[in-house]
Amino acid sequence: MSNNNKVVFSKKRTWSHDLPISFLMQQGVENPGVLSLAAGLVDQNSLPVARTKEAFDHLFSDSKTAKEALQYGTTAGALSLRSLLLSHLTRLEQKSADELGITVDNIVVTTGSQQYLSLLGEVLFDPGDICLVAAPTYFVFLGVLQGLGARIISVETDESGMRMDSLEATLDMLESQGQLPRVKMIYLVSDYENPSGVSLSQDRRKQVVEIARKWSEQQRIFILEDLAYRELCYDGPVVPSIRSFDPTGETVILTQTFSKSFSPGLRVGFGVASEEVCAAIRDKKGNDDFGSTNMSQHILAVVLRENLYYDHVEHLKTVYLEKRDCMLQAAETHFSNMPGVHWVHPHGGLYVWMTLPESIETGFKSPLFQKAIHEDKVMYVPGELCYAVDQGLSGSEQPLVQKNHMRLTFGVQNLEGIEEGIRRLSTSVKSFM
Ligand SMILES: Cc1ncc(COP(=O)(O)O)c(C=O)c1O
């Protein structure tokens, strides 16, 4: 057989290449001794070993339930788990299922919330369709949208999350360009955004639903509310979800995960949407995997049912609070005397977003990143990855891409690692001041 036959990949293949997440993972492996403030892993020490073992023992103490878990499940997810998820949501929302307008049929269980994001992208976006996102936002979802050929348009963000005046102005501009019918979704990580740590204020949560409805005259503009960090709240107010301002569930699609609050190894997430959207997601999922890992779902169902979950989350919150304070204190110690350097104080989640003077770029190819990784042995996520690049515009027109930020996580390192990582990073930054 000849080796000269050219491989012709699909168009979609060409939209997903050189993913930053793969580069970051590779850098971590290829540079041993580097302290990573980049890796999005959760705290290793507090992973719930005993609780998960108890759940396994419980499940396997009865051969009937054990066999159910060892068998294939259903595309939408185990009914027992979906019922427990409904109670979980009513507890978090402090509202009844009726008030929320949700039944088990509105819930689809997925392999992490990442799969929900991806499935939803697949069923909503044709190439050229538009998603509006915060600047900055969760960069892996930007990759998903890019992989679908979607146009991603950034909306200005401040310390209260996405700015509603900028959102309206963007929709107005798109209407004047005849592009409004292409707008499918507004994506919001409303609690403790990855990467900025910022939460959307309560006023804006209500407003965004009104705005999405107002501009949905021709076709529905959905809000995708990604609540991945919802339960990791340390101080500051707990604000109702955007979904709670949309009792019919026609506008807001919500997704959550147990990766951050329990274990990413189980990789269980879920989404809540109208029946119409759920059906589309189930159909796509049916083609992809016809159901997420049944064993993980059954384990998580036991964890929720046997009261192994909520105490663990309370414990985790104390662990992460200490780590967050450690990072903020270290930043204060090592960066406070550097002019033009500032950072966000997050009330939850796993990230501290640090801003450097505009003259200091932080990207993979920047002198700062190179020095940090090769000389000072510390790694961060370059902030520019978290800004959408609108394929509809040329390079020089990209309005909101900023190159002088770093996402630092206090999730995976222990206290010494956080302190030492920040110290090393300050050495790198200082040399460019
Ligand atoms: C904002 C956000 N959404 C979704 C996810 C996906 O997490 P998982 O698929 O483990 O549920 C992550 C993971 O880091 C995230 O930061």
Coordinates of C-alpha atoms and ligand atoms in Angstrom, one line a residue:
M1 CA 0.0 0.0 0.0
S2 CA 1.3 3.5 -0.8
N3 CA 2.1 5.9 2.0
N4 CA 1.5 8.9 -0.3
N5 CA -2.3 8.9 0.0
K6 CA -3.2 12.2 1.7
V7 CA -5.3 12.1 4.8
V8 CA -8.3 14.4 4.3
F9 CA -9.7 15.3 7.6
S10 CA -13.1 16.8 8.1
K11 CA -13.5 20.6 8.3
K12 CA -14.3 20.2 12.0
R13 CA -10.9 18.7 12.5
T14 CA -9.2 21.8 11.2
W15 CA -11.1 23.9 13.7
S16 CA -9.5 22.1 16.7
H17 CA -5.8 22.2 16.8
D18 CA -2.9 23.1 19.1
L19 CA -5.2 23.1 22.1
P20 CA -3.7 25.1 24.9
I21 CA -5.0 22.6 27.5
S22 CA -2.8 19.9 25.8
F23 CA 0.2 22.2 25.7
L24 CA -0.2 23.1 29.4
M25 CA -0.4 19.4 30.4
Q26 CA 2.7 18.6 28.2
Q27 CA 4.7 21.5 29.8
G28 CA 3.9 20.1 33.2
V29 CA 5.2 16.6 32.3
E30 CA 8.3 17.8 30.3
N31 CA 9.5 20.2 33.0
P32 CA 9.8 18.2 36.2
G33 CA 10.4 20.3 39.3
V34 CA 8.1 23.0 38.0
L35 CA 5.5 24.1 40.6
S36 CA 2.2 24.3 38.8
L37 CA -0.1 27.1 39.7
A38 CA -1.7 26.3 36.3
A39 CA -3.1 22.7 36.6
G40 CA -6.9 22.7 37.1
L41 CA -6.7 19.7 39.4
V42 CA -8.5 19.6 42.8
D43 CA -6.8 19.3 46.2
Q44 CA -5.3 15.8 46.3
N45 CA -5.3 15.4 50.1
S46 CA -9.0 16.0 50.6
L47 CA -10.2 13.6 47.9
P48 CA -12.9 11.5 49.6
V49 CA -11.3 8.1 49.8
A50 CA -13.1 6.8 52.9
R51 CA -16.5 8.1 51.8
T52 CA -16.2 6.6 48.3
K53 CA -15.1 3.3 49.7
E54 CA -18.1 3.3 52.0
A55 CA -20.3 4.0 49.0
F56 CA -18.7 1.1 47.1
D57 CA -19.1 -1.2 50.1
H58 CA -22.7 -0.2 50.4
L59 CA -23.4 -0.7 46.7
F60 CA -21.6 -4.1 46.7
S61 CA -23.2 -5.4 49.9
D62 CA -26.2 -6.2 47.7
S63 CA -25.6 -8.2 44.6
K64 CA -28.7 -6.9 42.9
T65 CA -27.7 -3.3 43.1
A66 CA -24.1 -4.2 42.3
K67 CA -25.2 -5.9 39.1
E68 CA -27.3 -2.9 38.1
A69 CA -24.2 -0.7 38.5
L70 CA -22.0 -3.1 36.5
Q71 CA -24.6 -3.2 33.6
Y72 CA -25.0 -0.5 30.9
G73 CA -27.3 2.3 32.0
T74 CA -29.6 4.7 30.1
T75 CA -28.7 7.6 27.9
A76 CA -30.3 10.2 30.2
G77 CA -28.6 8.7 33.3
A78 CA -29.8 6.5 36.2
L79 CA -33.3 7.5 37.3
S80 CA -32.3 7.0 41.0
L81 CA -29.5 9.5 40.5
R82 CA -31.6 12.0 38.6
S83 CA -34.2 11.9 41.4
L84 CA -31.4 12.7 43.9
L85 CA -30.1 15.5 41.6
L86 CA -33.6 17.0 41.7
S87 CA -33.5 17.1 45.5
H88 CA -29.9 18.4 45.4
L89 CA -31.0 21.3 43.2
T90 CA -34.0 22.2 45.3
R91 CA -31.6 22.3 48.3
L92 CA -29.2 24.6 46.5
E93 CA -31.9 26.8 45.1
Q94 CA -34.0 26.8 48.3
K95 CA -37.0 26.3 46.1
S96 CA -39.3 23.4 45.4
A97 CA -39.0 21.4 42.1
D98 CA -42.4 22.9 41.2
E99 CA -41.3 26.4 41.8
L100 CA -38.2 25.7 39.6
G101 CA -40.3 24.0 37.0
I102 CA -38.1 20.9 36.9
T103 CA -38.8 17.2 36.9
V104 CA -36.3 14.3 36.4
D105 CA -37.1 14.5 32.7
N106 CA -35.4 17.9 32.5
I107 CA -32.1 16.4 33.7
V108 CA -29.4 14.6 31.7
V109 CA -26.4 13.1 33.5
T110 CA -23.2 13.5 31.6
T111 CA -19.5 12.6 31.9
G112 CA -18.6 15.8 33.8
S113 CA -20.2 19.1 32.9
Q114 CA -17.7 19.3 30.1
Q115 CA -19.7 16.7 28.1
Y116 CA -22.9 18.7 28.7
L117 CA -21.2 21.9 27.4
S118 CA -20.0 20.0 24.4
L119 CA -23.3 18.2 23.6
L120 CA -25.2 21.5 23.9
G121 CA -22.7 23.1 21.6
E122 CA -23.2 20.3 19.0
V123 CA -27.0 20.5 19.0
L124 CA -27.2 24.3 18.9
F125 CA -24.3 25.6 16.8
D126 CA -23.8 25.5 13.0
P127 CA -20.6 27.1 11.7
G128 CA -21.0 30.9 11.9
D129 CA -23.5 30.9 14.7
I130 CA -22.7 33.2 17.5
C131 CA -22.0 32.7 21.2
L132 CA -21.5 35.7 23.5
V133 CA -19.1 35.2 26.4
A134 CA -17.5 37.1 29.2
A135 CA -14.0 38.5 28.7
P136 CA -12.3 36.5 30.1
T137 CA -14.0 33.1 30.4
Y138 CA -13.4 29.3 30.7
F139 CA -11.0 28.7 27.9
V140 CA -11.8 25.0 27.3
F141 CA -15.3 26.0 26.3
L142 CA -13.9 28.5 23.9
G143 CA -12.1 25.6 22.3
V144 CA -15.3 23.6 22.1
L145 CA -17.1 26.5 20.3
Q146 CA -14.1 27.0 18.0
G147 CA -14.2 23.3 17.2
L148 CA -17.8 23.8 16.0
G149 CA -16.8 26.8 13.8
A150 CA -18.9 29.1 16.0
R151 CA -18.2 32.8 16.2
I152 CA -17.4 33.8 19.7
I153 CA -17.9 37.4 20.7
S154 CA -16.6 38.8 24.0
V155 CA -18.6 41.1 26.2
E156 CA -16.9 43.5 28.6
T157 CA -16.7 42.3 32.2
D158 CA -16.1 44.2 35.5
E159 CA -15.9 43.2 39.1
S160 CA -19.6 42.2 39.0
G161 CA -19.3 39.9 36.0
M162 CA -20.5 40.5 32.4
R163 CA -21.7 44.1 31.9
M164 CA -25.3 44.2 30.8
D165 CA -24.9 47.6 29.0
S166 CA -22.1 46.0 26.9
L167 CA -24.2 42.9 26.3
E168 CA -27.1 45.1 25.0
A169 CA -24.6 47.2 22.9
T170 CA -23.2 44.0 21.4
L171 CA -26.7 42.6 20.5
D172 CA -27.6 46.0 19.1
M173 CA -24.4 46.0 16.9
L174 CA -25.1 42.4 15.7
E175 CA -28.7 43.4 14.8
S176 CA -27.5 46.3 12.8
Q177 CA -25.1 43.9 10.9
G178 CA -28.0 41.5 10.3
Q179 CA -26.3 38.9 12.5
L180 CA -28.9 38.8 15.3
P181 CA -30.5 35.6 13.9
R182 CA -27.1 33.9 14.3
V183 CA -26.9 34.5 18.0
K184 CA -27.7 31.3 19.8
M185 CA -26.4 31.6 23.3
I186 CA -24.9 33.7 26.1
Y187 CA -22.4 31.7 28.2
L188 CA -21.9 32.6 31.8
V189 CA -19.9 31.0 34.6
S190 CA -22.0 32.9 37.2
D191 CA -20.3 31.8 40.4
Y192 CA -16.5 32.4 40.9
E193 CA -15.7 32.4 37.2
N194 CA -12.8 30.3 35.9
P195 CA -10.5 32.2 35.4
S196 CA -11.3 35.6 37.0
G197 CA -12.9 34.4 40.3
V198 CA -15.6 37.0 39.7
S199 CA -19.4 36.3 40.3
L200 CA -22.2 37.8 38.4
S201 CA -24.1 40.2 40.7
Q202 CA -27.7 39.4 41.6
D203 CA -29.1 42.4 39.7
R204 CA -27.4 41.3 36.5
R205 CA -28.6 37.7 36.9
K206 CA -32.2 39.0 36.7
Q207 CA -31.3 41.4 33.9
V208 CA -29.6 38.9 31.7
V209 CA -32.7 36.8 31.6
E210 CA -34.8 39.9 30.5
I211 CA -32.2 40.8 27.9
A212 CA -32.0 37.3 26.4
R213 CA -35.8 37.2 26.2
K214 CA -36.1 40.7 24.7
W215 CA -33.7 39.9 21.9
S216 CA -35.2 36.5 21.2
E217 CA -37.9 37.8 18.9
Q218 CA -36.7 35.8 15.9
Q219 CA -35.2 32.8 17.5
R220 CA -34.5 31.8 21.1
I221 CA -31.2 33.1 22.6
F222 CA -30.3 30.8 25.4
I223 CA -28.3 31.5 28.5
L224 CA -26.0 28.7 29.4
E225 CA -25.3 29.0 33.1
D226 CA -22.2 27.0 34.0
L227 CA -22.2 26.5 37.8
A228 CA -19.1 24.3 38.1
Y229 CA -17.9 26.2 41.2
R230 CA -21.2 26.9 42.8
E231 CA -20.7 24.8 45.9
L232 CA -17.1 26.0 46.6
C233 CA -18.2 29.2 48.3
Y234 CA -16.0 30.4 51.1
D235 CA -17.2 33.8 52.2
G236 CA -19.3 36.6 50.8
P237 CA -23.0 36.2 49.8
V238 CA -24.5 33.2 48.1
V239 CA -26.5 34.6 45.2
P240 CA -29.5 32.8 43.6
S241 CA -28.7 31.2 40.2
I242 CA -29.7 32.8 36.9
R243 CA -31.9 29.8 36.4
S244 CA -34.0 30.8 39.4
F245 CA -35.0 34.0 37.6
D246 CA -36.4 31.9 34.7
P247 CA -39.1 29.7 36.3
T248 CA -40.2 28.2 33.0
G249 CA -36.7 27.2 32.1
E250 CA -37.2 28.3 28.5
T251 CA -34.3 30.6 28.5
V252 CA -31.7 29.3 30.9
I253 CA -29.9 26.0 30.6
L254 CA -27.9 25.1 33.7
T255 CA -25.0 22.7 34.2
Q256 CA -23.2 21.6 37.3
T257 CA -20.6 19.0 38.2
F258 CA -19.4 16.9 41.2
S259 CA -15.8 17.1 39.9
K260 CA -14.9 20.1 42.1
S261 CA -17.1 19.3 45.1
F262 CA -16.5 15.6 45.3
S263 CA -14.2 13.8 42.8
P264 CA -13.3 14.5 39.2
G265 CA -12.3 10.8 39.0
L266 CA -15.9 9.9 39.1
R267 CA -16.6 12.5 36.5
V268 CA -20.3 13.0 37.0
G269 CA -22.0 16.2 35.8
F270 CA -25.5 17.1 34.7
G271 CA -27.5 19.6 32.9
V272 CA -31.0 21.0 33.3
A273 CA -33.0 22.2 30.3
S274 CA -36.4 22.3 28.8
E275 CA -37.8 19.1 27.4
E276 CA -37.1 20.1 23.9
V277 CA -33.4 20.8 24.6
C278 CA -33.1 17.7 26.7
A279 CA -34.4 15.6 23.9
A280 CA -31.8 17.0 21.5
I281 CA -29.1 16.4 24.0
R282 CA -30.2 12.8 24.6
D283 CA -30.3 12.1 20.9
K284 CA -26.8 13.4 20.4
K285 CA -25.6 11.6 23.5
G286 CA -27.3 8.4 22.2
N287 CA -25.0 8.6 19.2
D288 CA -21.9 9.4 21.2
D289 CA -22.0 7.0 24.2
F290 CA -25.6 6.0 24.9
G291 CA -25.0 6.8 28.6
S292 CA -22.2 8.0 30.9
T293 CA -20.4 5.5 33.1
N294 CA -23.1 3.7 35.1
M295 CA -20.8 2.7 38.0
S296 CA -19.9 6.4 38.7
Q297 CA -23.6 7.3 38.7
H298 CA -24.5 4.6 41.1
I299 CA -21.6 5.4 43.4
L300 CA -22.6 9.1 43.4
A301 CA -26.3 8.1 44.1
V302 CA -25.2 6.2 47.2
V303 CA -23.0 9.2 48.2
L304 CA -25.9 11.5 48.0
R305 CA -28.5 9.1 49.5
E306 CA -26.4 8.0 52.4
N307 CA -25.4 11.5 53.6
L308 CA -21.8 11.1 52.5
Y309 CA -21.8 14.3 50.4
Y310 CA -22.8 17.5 52.3
D311 CA -20.4 17.1 55.2
H312 CA -17.6 16.5 52.7
V313 CA -18.4 19.8 50.9
E314 CA -18.3 21.6 54.2
H315 CA -14.9 20.1 54.9
L316 CA -13.6 21.0 51.5
K317 CA -14.7 24.6 51.9
T318 CA -12.5 24.9 55.0
V319 CA -9.6 23.4 53.1
Y320 CA -9.9 25.7 50.1
L321 CA -10.5 28.8 52.3
E322 CA -7.2 28.2 54.0
K323 CA -5.5 27.7 50.6
R324 CA -7.1 30.8 49.1
D325 CA -6.0 32.9 52.1
C326 CA -2.5 31.4 51.8
M327 CA -2.3 32.5 48.1
L328 CA -3.7 35.9 48.8
Q329 CA -1.3 36.4 51.7
A330 CA 1.7 35.2 49.6
A331 CA 0.6 37.6 46.8
E332 CA 0.5 40.4 49.4
T333 CA 4.0 39.5 50.6
H334 CA 5.7 39.1 47.3
F335 CA 3.8 41.4 44.9
S336 CA 2.4 44.3 46.8
N337 CA 5.4 46.5 46.3
M338 CA 5.3 46.0 42.5
P339 CA 3.5 48.9 40.8
G340 CA 0.7 48.0 38.4
V341 CA 0.3 44.5 39.8
H342 CA -3.1 43.7 41.3
W343 CA -5.3 40.7 41.8
V344 CA -8.9 39.7 42.4
H345 CA -10.0 38.5 45.9
P346 CA -12.3 35.5 45.0
H347 CA -15.0 34.5 47.4
G348 CA -15.1 31.0 46.0
G349 CA -13.8 28.7 43.3
L350 CA -10.2 27.8 42.8
Y351 CA -8.5 30.8 41.0
V352 CA -6.8 34.1 41.7
W353 CA -6.6 36.3 38.6
M354 CA -3.6 38.5 38.6
T355 CA -3.0 41.5 36.4
L356 CA 0.5 42.8 35.5
P357 CA 1.4 46.2 33.9
E358 CA 0.3 46.2 30.2
S359 CA 3.9 46.1 29.1
I360 CA 4.4 42.6 30.5
E361 CA 2.9 39.9 28.3
T362 CA 2.2 36.5 29.9
G363 CA 1.6 34.3 26.8
F364 CA 3.3 30.9 26.2
K365 CA 5.9 32.6 24.0
S366 CA 6.5 35.6 26.2
P367 CA 9.9 36.1 27.9
L368 CA 8.0 36.0 31.3
F369 CA 6.4 32.5 30.7
Q370 CA 9.7 31.2 29.4
K371 CA 11.7 32.5 32.4
A372 CA 9.0 31.3 34.8
I373 CA 9.0 27.8 33.5
H374 CA 12.7 27.2 32.7
E375 CA 14.5 29.3 35.3
D376 CA 12.2 29.9 38.2
K377 CA 10.3 26.6 37.8
V378 CA 6.8 27.8 38.2
M379 CA 3.8 27.7 35.8
Y380 CA 0.6 29.6 35.4
V381 CA -2.2 29.8 32.8
P382 CA -1.6 32.8 30.5
G383 CA -4.7 35.0 30.7
E384 CA -4.9 35.6 26.9
L385 CA -6.1 32.0 26.5
C386 CA -9.3 33.0 28.3
Y387 CA -10.3 35.7 25.8
A388 CA -12.3 34.8 22.8
V389 CA -11.0 35.5 19.3
D390 CA -13.8 36.4 17.0
Q391 CA -13.2 34.6 13.7
G392 CA -15.3 37.3 12.0
L393 CA -12.7 39.9 12.7
S394 CA -9.1 40.4 11.7
G395 CA -6.2 40.1 14.2
S396 CA -5.9 43.8 14.8
E397 CA -9.6 44.3 15.4
Q398 CA -9.9 41.9 18.3
P399 CA -11.2 44.4 20.9
L400 CA -11.0 42.7 24.2
V401 CA -8.1 40.3 24.1
Q402 CA -5.7 41.3 27.0
K403 CA -2.2 39.8 27.3
N404 CA -1.1 40.9 30.7
H405 CA -3.0 38.5 33.1
M406 CA -2.3 35.2 34.8
R407 CA -4.7 32.6 36.1
L408 CA -3.2 31.2 39.3
T409 CA -4.9 28.2 41.0
F410 CA -4.7 27.3 44.7
G411 CA -6.4 24.0 44.0
V412 CA -3.7 21.4 43.6
Q413 CA -0.6 22.7 45.6
N414 CA -0.4 22.3 49.3
L415 CA 0.2 25.4 51.5
E416 CA 4.0 25.3 51.1
G417 CA 3.6 24.8 47.3
I418 CA 1.3 27.8 47.0
E419 CA 3.6 30.0 49.0
E420 CA 6.7 28.9 47.2
G421 CA 5.0 29.0 43.8
I422 CA 4.0 32.7 44.4
R423 CA 7.5 33.5 45.6
R424 CA 9.0 32.0 42.4
L425 CA 6.5 33.8 40.2
S426 CA 7.4 37.1 41.9
T427 CA 11.0 36.5 41.1
S428 CA 10.1 36.0 37.4
V429 CA 7.8 39.1 37.3
K430 CA 10.3 41.3 39.1
S431 CA 12.9 40.8 36.5
F432 CA 10.6 42.4 33.9
M433 CA 9.4 45.3 36.0
Ligands
LIG1 C1 -16.1 26.6 34.3 C2 -16.0 25.2 34.1 N1 -17.0 24.5 33.5 C3 -16.9 23.1 33.3 C4 -15.8 22.4 33.7 C5 -15.8 21.0 33.4 O1 -15.6 20.1 34.6 P1 -16.0 18.6 34.6 O2 -16.2 18.2 33.2 O3 -15.0 17.9 35.3 O4 -17.4 18.6 35.3 C6 -14.7 23.1 34.3 C7 -13.5 22.4 34.7 O5 -12.5 22.9 35.1 C8 -14.8 24.5 34.5 O6 -13.8 25.2 35.1

